[in-house]
Tab-separated table of C-alpha atoms in Angstrom:
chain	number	residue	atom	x	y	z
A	1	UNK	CA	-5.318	195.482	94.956
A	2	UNK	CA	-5.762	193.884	91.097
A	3	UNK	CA	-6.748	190.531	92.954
A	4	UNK	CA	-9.110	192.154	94.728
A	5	UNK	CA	-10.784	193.926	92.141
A	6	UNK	CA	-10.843	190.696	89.853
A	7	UNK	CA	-12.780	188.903	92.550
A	8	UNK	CA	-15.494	191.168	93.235
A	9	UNK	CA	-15.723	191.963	89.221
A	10	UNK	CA	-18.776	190.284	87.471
A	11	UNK	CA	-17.887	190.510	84.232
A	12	UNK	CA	-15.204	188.074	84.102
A	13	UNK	CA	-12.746	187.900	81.045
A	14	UNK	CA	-13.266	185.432	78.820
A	15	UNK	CA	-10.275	183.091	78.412
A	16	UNK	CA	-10.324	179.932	75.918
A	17	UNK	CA	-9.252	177.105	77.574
A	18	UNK	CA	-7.272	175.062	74.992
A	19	UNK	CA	-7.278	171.062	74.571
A	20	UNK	CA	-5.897	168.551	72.194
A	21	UNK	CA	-9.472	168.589	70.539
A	22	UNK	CA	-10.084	172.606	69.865
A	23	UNK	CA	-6.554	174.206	69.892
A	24	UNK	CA	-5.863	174.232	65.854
A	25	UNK	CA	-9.259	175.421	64.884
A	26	UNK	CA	-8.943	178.361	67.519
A	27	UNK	CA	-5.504	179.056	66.783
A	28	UNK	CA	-5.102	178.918	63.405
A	29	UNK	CA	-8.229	181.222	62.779
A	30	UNK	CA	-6.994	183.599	65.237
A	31	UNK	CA	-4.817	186.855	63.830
A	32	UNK	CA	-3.434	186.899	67.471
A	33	UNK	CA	-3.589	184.655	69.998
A	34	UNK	CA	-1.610	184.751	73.036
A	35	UNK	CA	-1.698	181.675	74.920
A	36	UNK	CA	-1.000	180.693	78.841
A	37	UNK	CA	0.856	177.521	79.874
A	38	UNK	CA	0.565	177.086	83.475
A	39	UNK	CA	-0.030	174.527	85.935
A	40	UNK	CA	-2.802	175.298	88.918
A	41	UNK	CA	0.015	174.068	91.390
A	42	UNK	CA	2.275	177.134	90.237
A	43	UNK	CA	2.274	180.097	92.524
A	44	UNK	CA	3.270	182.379	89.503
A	45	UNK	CA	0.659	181.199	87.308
A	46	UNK	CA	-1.584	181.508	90.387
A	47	UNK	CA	-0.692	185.259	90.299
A	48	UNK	CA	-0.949	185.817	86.739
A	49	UNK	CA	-4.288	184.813	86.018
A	50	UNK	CA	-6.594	187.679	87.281
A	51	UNK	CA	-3.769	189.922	85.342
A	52	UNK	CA	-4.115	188.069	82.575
A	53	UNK	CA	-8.420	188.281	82.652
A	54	UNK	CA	-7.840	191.689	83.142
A	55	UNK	CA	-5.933	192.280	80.331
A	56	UNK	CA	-8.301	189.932	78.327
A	57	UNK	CA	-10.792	192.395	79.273
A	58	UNK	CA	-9.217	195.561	78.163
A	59	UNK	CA	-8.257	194.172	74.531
A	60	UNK	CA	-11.487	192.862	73.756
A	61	UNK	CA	-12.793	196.298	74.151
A	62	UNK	CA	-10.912	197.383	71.978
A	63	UNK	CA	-10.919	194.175	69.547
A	64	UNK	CA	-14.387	192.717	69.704
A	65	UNK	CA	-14.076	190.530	66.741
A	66	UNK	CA	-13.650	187.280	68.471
A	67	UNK	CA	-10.837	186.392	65.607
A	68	UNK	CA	-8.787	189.562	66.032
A	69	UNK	CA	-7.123	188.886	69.278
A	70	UNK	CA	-7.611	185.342	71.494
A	71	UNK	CA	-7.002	184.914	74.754
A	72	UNK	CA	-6.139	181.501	75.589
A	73	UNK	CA	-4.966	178.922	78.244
A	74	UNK	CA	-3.563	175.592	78.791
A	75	UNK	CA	-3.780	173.665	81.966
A	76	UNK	CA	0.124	171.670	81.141
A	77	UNK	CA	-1.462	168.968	83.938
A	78	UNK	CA	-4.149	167.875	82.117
A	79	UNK	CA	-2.510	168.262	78.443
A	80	UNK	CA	0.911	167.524	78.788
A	81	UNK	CA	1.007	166.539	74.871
A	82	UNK	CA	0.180	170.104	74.140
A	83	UNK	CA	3.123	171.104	76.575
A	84	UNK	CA	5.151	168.794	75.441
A	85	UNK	CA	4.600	169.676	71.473
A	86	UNK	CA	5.073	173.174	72.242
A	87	UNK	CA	8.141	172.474	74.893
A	88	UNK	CA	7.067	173.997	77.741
A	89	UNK	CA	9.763	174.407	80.166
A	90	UNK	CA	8.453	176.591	82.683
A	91	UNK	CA	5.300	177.756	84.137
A	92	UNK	CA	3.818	180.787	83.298
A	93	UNK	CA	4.791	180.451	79.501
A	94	UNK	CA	3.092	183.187	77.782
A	95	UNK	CA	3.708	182.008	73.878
A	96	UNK	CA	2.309	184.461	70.631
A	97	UNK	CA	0.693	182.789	67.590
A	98	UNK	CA	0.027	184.248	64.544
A	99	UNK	CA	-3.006	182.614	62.373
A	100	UNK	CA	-1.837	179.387	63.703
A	101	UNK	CA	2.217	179.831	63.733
A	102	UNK	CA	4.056	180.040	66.913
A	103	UNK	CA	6.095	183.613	67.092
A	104	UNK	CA	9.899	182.503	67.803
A	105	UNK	CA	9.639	185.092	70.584
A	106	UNK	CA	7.605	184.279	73.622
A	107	UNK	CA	6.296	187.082	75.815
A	108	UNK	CA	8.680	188.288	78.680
A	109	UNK	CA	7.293	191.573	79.563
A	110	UNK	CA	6.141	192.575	83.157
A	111	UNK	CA	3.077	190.892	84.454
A	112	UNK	CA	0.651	193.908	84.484
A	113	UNK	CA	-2.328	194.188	83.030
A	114	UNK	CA	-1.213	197.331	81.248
A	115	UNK	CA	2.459	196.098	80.635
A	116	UNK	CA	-0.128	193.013	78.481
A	117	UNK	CA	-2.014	194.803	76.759
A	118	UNK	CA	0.148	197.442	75.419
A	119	UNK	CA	2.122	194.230	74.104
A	120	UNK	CA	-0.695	193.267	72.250
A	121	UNK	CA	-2.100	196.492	70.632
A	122	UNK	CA	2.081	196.612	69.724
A	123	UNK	CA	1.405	193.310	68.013
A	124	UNK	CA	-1.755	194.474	66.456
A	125	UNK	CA	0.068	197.696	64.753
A	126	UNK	CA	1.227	197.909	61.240
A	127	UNK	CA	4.373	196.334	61.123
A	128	UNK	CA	5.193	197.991	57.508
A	129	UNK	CA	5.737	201.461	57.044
A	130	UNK	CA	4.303	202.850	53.696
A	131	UNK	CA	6.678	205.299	51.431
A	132	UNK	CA	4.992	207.818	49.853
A	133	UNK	CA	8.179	208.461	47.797
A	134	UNK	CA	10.828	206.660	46.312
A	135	UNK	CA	13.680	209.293	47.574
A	136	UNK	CA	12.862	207.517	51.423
A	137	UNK	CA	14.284	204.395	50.097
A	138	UNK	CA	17.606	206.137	50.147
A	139	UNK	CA	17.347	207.125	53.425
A	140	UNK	CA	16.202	203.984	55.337
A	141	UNK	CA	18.982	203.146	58.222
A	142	UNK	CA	21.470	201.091	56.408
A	143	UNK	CA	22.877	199.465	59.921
A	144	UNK	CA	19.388	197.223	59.870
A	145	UNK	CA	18.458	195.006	57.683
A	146	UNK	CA	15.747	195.993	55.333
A	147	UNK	CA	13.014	194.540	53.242
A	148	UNK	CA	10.779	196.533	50.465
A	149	UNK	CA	7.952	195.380	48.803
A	150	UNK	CA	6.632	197.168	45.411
A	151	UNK	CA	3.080	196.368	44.441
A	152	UNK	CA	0.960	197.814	42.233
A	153	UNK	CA	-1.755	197.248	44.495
A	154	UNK	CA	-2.359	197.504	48.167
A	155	UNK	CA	-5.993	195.333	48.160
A	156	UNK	CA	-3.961	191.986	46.382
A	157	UNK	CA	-2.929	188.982	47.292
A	158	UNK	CA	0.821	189.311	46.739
A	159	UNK	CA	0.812	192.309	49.542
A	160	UNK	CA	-1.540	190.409	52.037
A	161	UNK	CA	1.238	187.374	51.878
A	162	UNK	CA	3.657	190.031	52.595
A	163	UNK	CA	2.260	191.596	55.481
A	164	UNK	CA	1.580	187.874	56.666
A	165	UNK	CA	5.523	188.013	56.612
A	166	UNK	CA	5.977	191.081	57.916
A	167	UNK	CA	4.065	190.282	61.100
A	168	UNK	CA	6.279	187.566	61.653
A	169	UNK	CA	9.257	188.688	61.145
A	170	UNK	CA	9.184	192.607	62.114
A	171	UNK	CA	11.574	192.005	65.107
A	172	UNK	CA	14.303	191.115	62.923
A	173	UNK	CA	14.186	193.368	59.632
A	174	UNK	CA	12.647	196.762	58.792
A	175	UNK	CA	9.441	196.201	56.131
A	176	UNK	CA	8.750	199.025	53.757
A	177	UNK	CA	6.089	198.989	50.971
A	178	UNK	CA	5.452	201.150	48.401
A	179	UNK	CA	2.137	201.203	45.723
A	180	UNK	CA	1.007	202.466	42.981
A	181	UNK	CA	2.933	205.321	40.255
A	182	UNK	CA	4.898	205.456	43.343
A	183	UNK	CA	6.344	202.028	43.231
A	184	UNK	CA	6.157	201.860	39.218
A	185	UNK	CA	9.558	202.525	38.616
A	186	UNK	CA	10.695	199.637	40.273
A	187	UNK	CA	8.151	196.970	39.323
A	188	UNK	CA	9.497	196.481	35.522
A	189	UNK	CA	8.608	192.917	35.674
A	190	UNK	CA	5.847	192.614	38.097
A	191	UNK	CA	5.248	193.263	41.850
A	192	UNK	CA	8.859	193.141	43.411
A	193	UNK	CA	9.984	192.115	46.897
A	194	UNK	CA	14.065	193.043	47.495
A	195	UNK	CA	16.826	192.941	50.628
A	196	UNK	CA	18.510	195.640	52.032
A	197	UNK	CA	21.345	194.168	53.907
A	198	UNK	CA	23.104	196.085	56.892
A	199	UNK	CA	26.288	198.705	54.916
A	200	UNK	CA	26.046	200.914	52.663
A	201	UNK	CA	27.674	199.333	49.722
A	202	UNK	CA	26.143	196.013	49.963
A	203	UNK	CA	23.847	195.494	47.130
A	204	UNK	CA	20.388	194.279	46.979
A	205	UNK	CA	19.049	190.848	46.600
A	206	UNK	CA	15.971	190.447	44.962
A	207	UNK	CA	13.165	187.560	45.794
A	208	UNK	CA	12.517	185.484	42.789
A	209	UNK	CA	9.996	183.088	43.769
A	210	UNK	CA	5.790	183.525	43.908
A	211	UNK	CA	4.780	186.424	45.583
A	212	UNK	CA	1.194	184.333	46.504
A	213	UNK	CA	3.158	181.618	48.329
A	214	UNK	CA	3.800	182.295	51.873
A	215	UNK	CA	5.859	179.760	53.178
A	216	UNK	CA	8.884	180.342	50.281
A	217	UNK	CA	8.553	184.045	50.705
A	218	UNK	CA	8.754	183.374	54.592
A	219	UNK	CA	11.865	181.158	54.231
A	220	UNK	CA	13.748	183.479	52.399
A	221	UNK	CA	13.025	186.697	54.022
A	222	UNK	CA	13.843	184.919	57.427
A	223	UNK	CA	17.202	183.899	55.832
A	224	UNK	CA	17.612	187.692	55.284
A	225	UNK	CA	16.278	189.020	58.380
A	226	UNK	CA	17.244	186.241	61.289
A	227	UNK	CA	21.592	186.221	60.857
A	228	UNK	CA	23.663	182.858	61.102
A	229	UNK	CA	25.683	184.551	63.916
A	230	UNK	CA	23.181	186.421	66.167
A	231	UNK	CA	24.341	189.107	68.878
A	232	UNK	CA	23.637	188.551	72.058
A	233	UNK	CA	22.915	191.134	74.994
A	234	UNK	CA	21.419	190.934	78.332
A	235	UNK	CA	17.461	192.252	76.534
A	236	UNK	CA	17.952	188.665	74.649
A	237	UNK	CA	20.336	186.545	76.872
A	238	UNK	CA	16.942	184.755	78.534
A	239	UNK	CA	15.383	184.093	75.199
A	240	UNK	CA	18.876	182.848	73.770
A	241	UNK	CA	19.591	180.330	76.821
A	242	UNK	CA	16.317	178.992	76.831
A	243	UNK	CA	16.496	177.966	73.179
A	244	UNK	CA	18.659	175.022	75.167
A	245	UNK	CA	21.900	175.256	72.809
A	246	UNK	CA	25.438	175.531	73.644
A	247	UNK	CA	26.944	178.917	72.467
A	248	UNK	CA	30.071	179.493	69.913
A	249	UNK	CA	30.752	182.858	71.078
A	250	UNK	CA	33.221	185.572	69.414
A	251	UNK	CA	33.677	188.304	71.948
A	252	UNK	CA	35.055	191.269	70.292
A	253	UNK	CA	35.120	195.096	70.886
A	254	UNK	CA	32.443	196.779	69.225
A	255	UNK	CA	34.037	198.620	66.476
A	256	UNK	CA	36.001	195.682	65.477
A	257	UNK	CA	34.070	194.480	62.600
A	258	UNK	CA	37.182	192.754	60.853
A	259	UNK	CA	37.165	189.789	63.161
A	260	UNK	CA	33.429	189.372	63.191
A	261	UNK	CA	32.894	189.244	59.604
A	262	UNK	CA	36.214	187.087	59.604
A	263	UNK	CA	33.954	184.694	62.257
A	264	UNK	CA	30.974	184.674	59.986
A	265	UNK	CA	32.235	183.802	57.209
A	266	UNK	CA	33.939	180.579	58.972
A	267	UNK	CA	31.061	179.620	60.599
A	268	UNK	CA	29.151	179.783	57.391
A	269	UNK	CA	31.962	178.171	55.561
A	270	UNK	CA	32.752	175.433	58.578
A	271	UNK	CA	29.264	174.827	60.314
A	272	UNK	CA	26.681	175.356	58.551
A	273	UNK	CA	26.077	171.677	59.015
A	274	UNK	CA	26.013	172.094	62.904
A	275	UNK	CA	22.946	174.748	62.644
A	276	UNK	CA	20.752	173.645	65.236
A	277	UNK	CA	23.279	171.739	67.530
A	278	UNK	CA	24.832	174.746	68.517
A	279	UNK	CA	23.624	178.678	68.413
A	280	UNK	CA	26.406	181.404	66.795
A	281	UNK	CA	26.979	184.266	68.538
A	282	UNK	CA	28.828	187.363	68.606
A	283	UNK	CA	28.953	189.734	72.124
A	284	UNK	CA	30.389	192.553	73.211
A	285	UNK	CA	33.614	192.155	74.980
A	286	UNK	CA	33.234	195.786	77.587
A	287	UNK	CA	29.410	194.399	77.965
A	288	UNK	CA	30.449	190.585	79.074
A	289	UNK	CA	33.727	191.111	80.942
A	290	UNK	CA	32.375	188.522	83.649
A	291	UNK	CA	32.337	185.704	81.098
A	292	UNK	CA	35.719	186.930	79.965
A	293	UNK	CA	36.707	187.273	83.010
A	294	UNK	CA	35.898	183.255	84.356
A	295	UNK	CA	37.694	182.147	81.071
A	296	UNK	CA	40.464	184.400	82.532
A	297	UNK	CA	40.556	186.852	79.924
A	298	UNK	CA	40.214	190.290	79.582
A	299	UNK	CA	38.701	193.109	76.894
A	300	UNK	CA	42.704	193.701	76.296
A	301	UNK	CA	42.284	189.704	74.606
A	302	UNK	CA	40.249	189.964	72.528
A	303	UNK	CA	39.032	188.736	69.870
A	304	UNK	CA	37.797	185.653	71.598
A	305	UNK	CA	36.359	182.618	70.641
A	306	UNK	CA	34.394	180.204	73.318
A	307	UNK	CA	31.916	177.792	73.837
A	308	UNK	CA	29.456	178.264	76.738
A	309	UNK	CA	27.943	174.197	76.843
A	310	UNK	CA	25.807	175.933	80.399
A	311	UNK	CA	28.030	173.860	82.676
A	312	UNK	CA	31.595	174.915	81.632
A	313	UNK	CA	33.575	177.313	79.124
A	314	UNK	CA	35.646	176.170	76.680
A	315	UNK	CA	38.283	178.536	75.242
A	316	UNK	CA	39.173	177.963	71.210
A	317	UNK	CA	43.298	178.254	71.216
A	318	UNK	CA	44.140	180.890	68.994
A	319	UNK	CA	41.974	183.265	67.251
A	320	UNK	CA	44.423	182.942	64.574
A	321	UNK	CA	43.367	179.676	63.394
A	322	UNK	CA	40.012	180.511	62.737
A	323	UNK	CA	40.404	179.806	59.385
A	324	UNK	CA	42.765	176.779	58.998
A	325	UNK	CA	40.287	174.734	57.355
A	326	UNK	CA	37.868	172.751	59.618
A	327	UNK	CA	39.969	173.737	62.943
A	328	UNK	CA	36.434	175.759	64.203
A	329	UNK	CA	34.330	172.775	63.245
A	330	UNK	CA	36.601	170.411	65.403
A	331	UNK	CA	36.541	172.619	68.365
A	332	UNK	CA	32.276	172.102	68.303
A	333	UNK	CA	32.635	168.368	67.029
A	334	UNK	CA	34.890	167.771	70.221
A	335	UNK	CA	31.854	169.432	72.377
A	336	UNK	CA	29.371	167.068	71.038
A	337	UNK	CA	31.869	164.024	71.802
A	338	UNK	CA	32.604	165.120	75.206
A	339	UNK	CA	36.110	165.448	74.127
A	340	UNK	CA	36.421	168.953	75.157
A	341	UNK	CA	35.413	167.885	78.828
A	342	UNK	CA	37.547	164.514	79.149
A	343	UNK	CA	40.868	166.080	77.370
A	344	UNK	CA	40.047	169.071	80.139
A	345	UNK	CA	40.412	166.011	82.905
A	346	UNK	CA	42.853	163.406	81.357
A	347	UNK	CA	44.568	165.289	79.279
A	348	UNK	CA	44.869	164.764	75.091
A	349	UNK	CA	43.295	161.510	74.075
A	350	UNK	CA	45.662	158.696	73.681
A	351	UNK	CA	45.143	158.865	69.888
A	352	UNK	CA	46.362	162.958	69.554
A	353	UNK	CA	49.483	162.157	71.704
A	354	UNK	CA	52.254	161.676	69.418
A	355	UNK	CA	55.176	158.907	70.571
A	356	UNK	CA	56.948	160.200	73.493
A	357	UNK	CA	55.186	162.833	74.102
A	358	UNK	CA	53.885	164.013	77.539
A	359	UNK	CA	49.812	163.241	78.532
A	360	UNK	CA	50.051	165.915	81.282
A	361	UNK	CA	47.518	167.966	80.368
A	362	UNK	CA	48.361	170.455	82.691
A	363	UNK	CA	51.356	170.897	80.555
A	364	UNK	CA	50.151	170.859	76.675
A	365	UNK	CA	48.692	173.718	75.266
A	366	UNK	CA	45.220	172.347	74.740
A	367	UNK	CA	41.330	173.666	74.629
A	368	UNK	CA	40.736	175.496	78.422
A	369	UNK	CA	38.051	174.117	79.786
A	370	UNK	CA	36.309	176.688	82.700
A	371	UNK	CA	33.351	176.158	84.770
A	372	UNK	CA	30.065	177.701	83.092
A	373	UNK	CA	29.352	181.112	84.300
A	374	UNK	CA	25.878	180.611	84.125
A	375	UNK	CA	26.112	177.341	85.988
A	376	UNK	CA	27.402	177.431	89.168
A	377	UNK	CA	29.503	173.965	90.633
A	378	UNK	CA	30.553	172.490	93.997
A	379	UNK	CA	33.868	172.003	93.008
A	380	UNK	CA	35.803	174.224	91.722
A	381	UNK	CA	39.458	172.894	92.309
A	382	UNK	CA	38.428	169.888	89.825
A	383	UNK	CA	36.164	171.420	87.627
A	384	UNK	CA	36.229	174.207	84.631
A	385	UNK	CA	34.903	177.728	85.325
A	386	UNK	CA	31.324	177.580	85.618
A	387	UNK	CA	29.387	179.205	82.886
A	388	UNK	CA	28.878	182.717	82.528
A	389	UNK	CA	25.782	182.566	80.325
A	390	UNK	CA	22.841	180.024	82.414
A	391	UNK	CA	22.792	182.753	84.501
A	392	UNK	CA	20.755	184.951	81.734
A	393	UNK	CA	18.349	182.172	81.538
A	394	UNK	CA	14.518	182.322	83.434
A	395	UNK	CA	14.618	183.168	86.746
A	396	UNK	CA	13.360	180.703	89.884
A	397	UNK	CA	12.390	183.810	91.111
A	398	UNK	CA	10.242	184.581	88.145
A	399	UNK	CA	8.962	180.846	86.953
A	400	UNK	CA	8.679	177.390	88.322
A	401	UNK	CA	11.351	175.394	86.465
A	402	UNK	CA	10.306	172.216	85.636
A	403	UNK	CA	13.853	170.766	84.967
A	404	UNK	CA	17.785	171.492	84.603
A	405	UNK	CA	19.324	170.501	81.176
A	406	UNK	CA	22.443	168.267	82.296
A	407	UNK	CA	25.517	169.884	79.042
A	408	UNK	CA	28.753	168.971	78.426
């Protein structure tokens, strides 16, 4: 019925079309943009683009100012350097820029017109709550991670580079901003920006660098707001597979906070270095029994740690070494070697056998190696268990894929 309507409808919406030539000027003086990536071969982006007019249509009713909210397009055949420099995977790709800056978080919503546009009056909201007194400071939700800004004046540069943050970032921490006689008592030495972390004993930490210069103020309130080891749940599972990492996963049972902060602080001690090979996790062993369950385990074993490389699971030996120093940073070296997979085949490499001892790998208690859950195989008498976790990623039933990443 929405096809039919957008056919017969004169007043059609007006969508940029984006090239290598226009697509910087138009994006980076654009508060919002939300941009298209489809291919006129697609069937879904076929289907999406009268929704997408349509919802083109509604927002600029409500945001004429041509710079308040774009809606754009790229045709990935005829640019494939803009695909490619924005990496494009699948087509419809519905991506969110702010004055220029890609959001981390593309859009994933349903494909309505109203489903659209209430996204983007959400993205046009205040993302920073104003306290009108101090005594709210004490009562902000200490499980989320919080960040307050104290200015003496709303109209100033320091709180415009904040908000500019705050826009960013609002998914991942709470903002709060206070002005005035209101604020005074905590701006002894100037306009003030501080961290909240998550528990109620953990102190503050207080920003120390310009309050006028965005991208420092950016880096280290993402630090804050975006943790090393991220949880992952079946809302975020598509987002977090398409990032095209492996996985270090803990699983743990909820409550049991001991062995996660024991696993963040060896990641952060052991791996920093691997940040951006390889995505930290933590997950919810009741929530994810079927990965458990393909890495033959069970919510009774846990705490677990795995890899998930998308085509098989690799089980860490004992959680009890976590923190014999560099024994976690092995286990993901050995992924990036392929050393997980071939010990999983032919047993312990030559080198790691000591004289006399057995190479039957069937018999040594090495890294299990199990077929991906989220990948599924032909064989699975000669393979690991397939991956749990690929099967979280986009949908064929959703986008065209344009290829399958080949992991360990």
């Amino acid at each position: 019925m929405l096809q039919v309507s957008w056919l017969f409808n004169p007043t059609r919406g007006e969508i940029t079309s984006l090239d290598s030539g226009n697509i910087d000027d138009i994006l980076n003086n654009a508060d919002v943009a939300l941009v298209n990536f489809y291919a006129d071969w697609c069937r879904f982006s076929q289907m999406l683009h009268p929704i997408f007019e349509e919802a083109s249509n509604v927002i600029k009713e409500e945001y004429p100012d041509k710079n308040q909210v774009v809606f754009a397009r790229v045709d990935c055949d005829q640019h494939s350097d803009i695909a490619q420099r924005y990496r494009i995977s699948k087509y419809p790709t519905l991506k969110l820029f702010r004055n220029g800056m890609m959001m981390k978080r593309e859009y994933r919503g349903q494909r309505s017109v109203t489903a659209i546009a209430d996204y983007i009056r959400q993205q046009k909201s205040n993302p920073i709550r104003e306290v009108q007194d101090l005594e709210e400071i004490n009562t902000v939700d200490r499980s989320r991670r919080n960040i307050i800004g104290y200015f003496e004046q709303k109209d100033s540069d320091n709180y415009r580079t904040f908000e500019r943050v705050a826009n960013i970032l609002h998914d991942d921490c709470v903002f709060l901003s206070a002005f005035g006689a209101i604020s005074k008592a905590e701006r002894f030495s100037g306009d003030n920006i501080i961290y909240k972390p998550p528990g109620e004993n953990a102190p503050d930490m207080v920003y120390l660098g310009s309050l006028t210069n965005f991208d420092l103020i950016y880096a280290w309130t993402q630090d804050k707001c975006v943790p090393l080891v991220r949880e992952i749940t079946f809302e975020n599972g598509e987002e977090l597979t398409e990032e095209g990492l492996p996985f270090l996963i803990l699983f743990h049972m909820k409550d049991d906070l001991e062995s996660l902060e024991k696993f963040q602080q060896e990641v952060a001690r052991q791996l920093i270095s691997e940040k951006g090979t390889i995505n930290f996790l933590h997950a919810d062993c009741d929530k994810f029994r079927h990965p458990l369950l393909h890495i033959q385990k069970t919510p009774t074993d846990c705490p677990v740690i795995a890899i998930d490389s998308f085509r098989h699971m690799y089980v860490f030996p004992d959680f009890n070494d976590l923190s014999v120093p560099g024994k976690l940073k092995q286990f993901v070296l050995d992924l990036h070697s392929g050393k997980l997979h071939r010990e999983f085949h032919h047993g312990p490499d030559p080198t790691d056998v000591a004289p006399g001892q057995s190479t039957d790998h069937h018999n040594e208690p090495n890294t299990c190696c199990y077929c991906s859950v989220f990948q599924p195989i032909q064989d699975v008498a000669s393979s690991p268990p397939e991956s749990s976790f690929q099967k979280l990623a986009p949908s064929e039933h959703r986008y065209t894929l344009l290829r399958e990443k080949d992991e360990l």
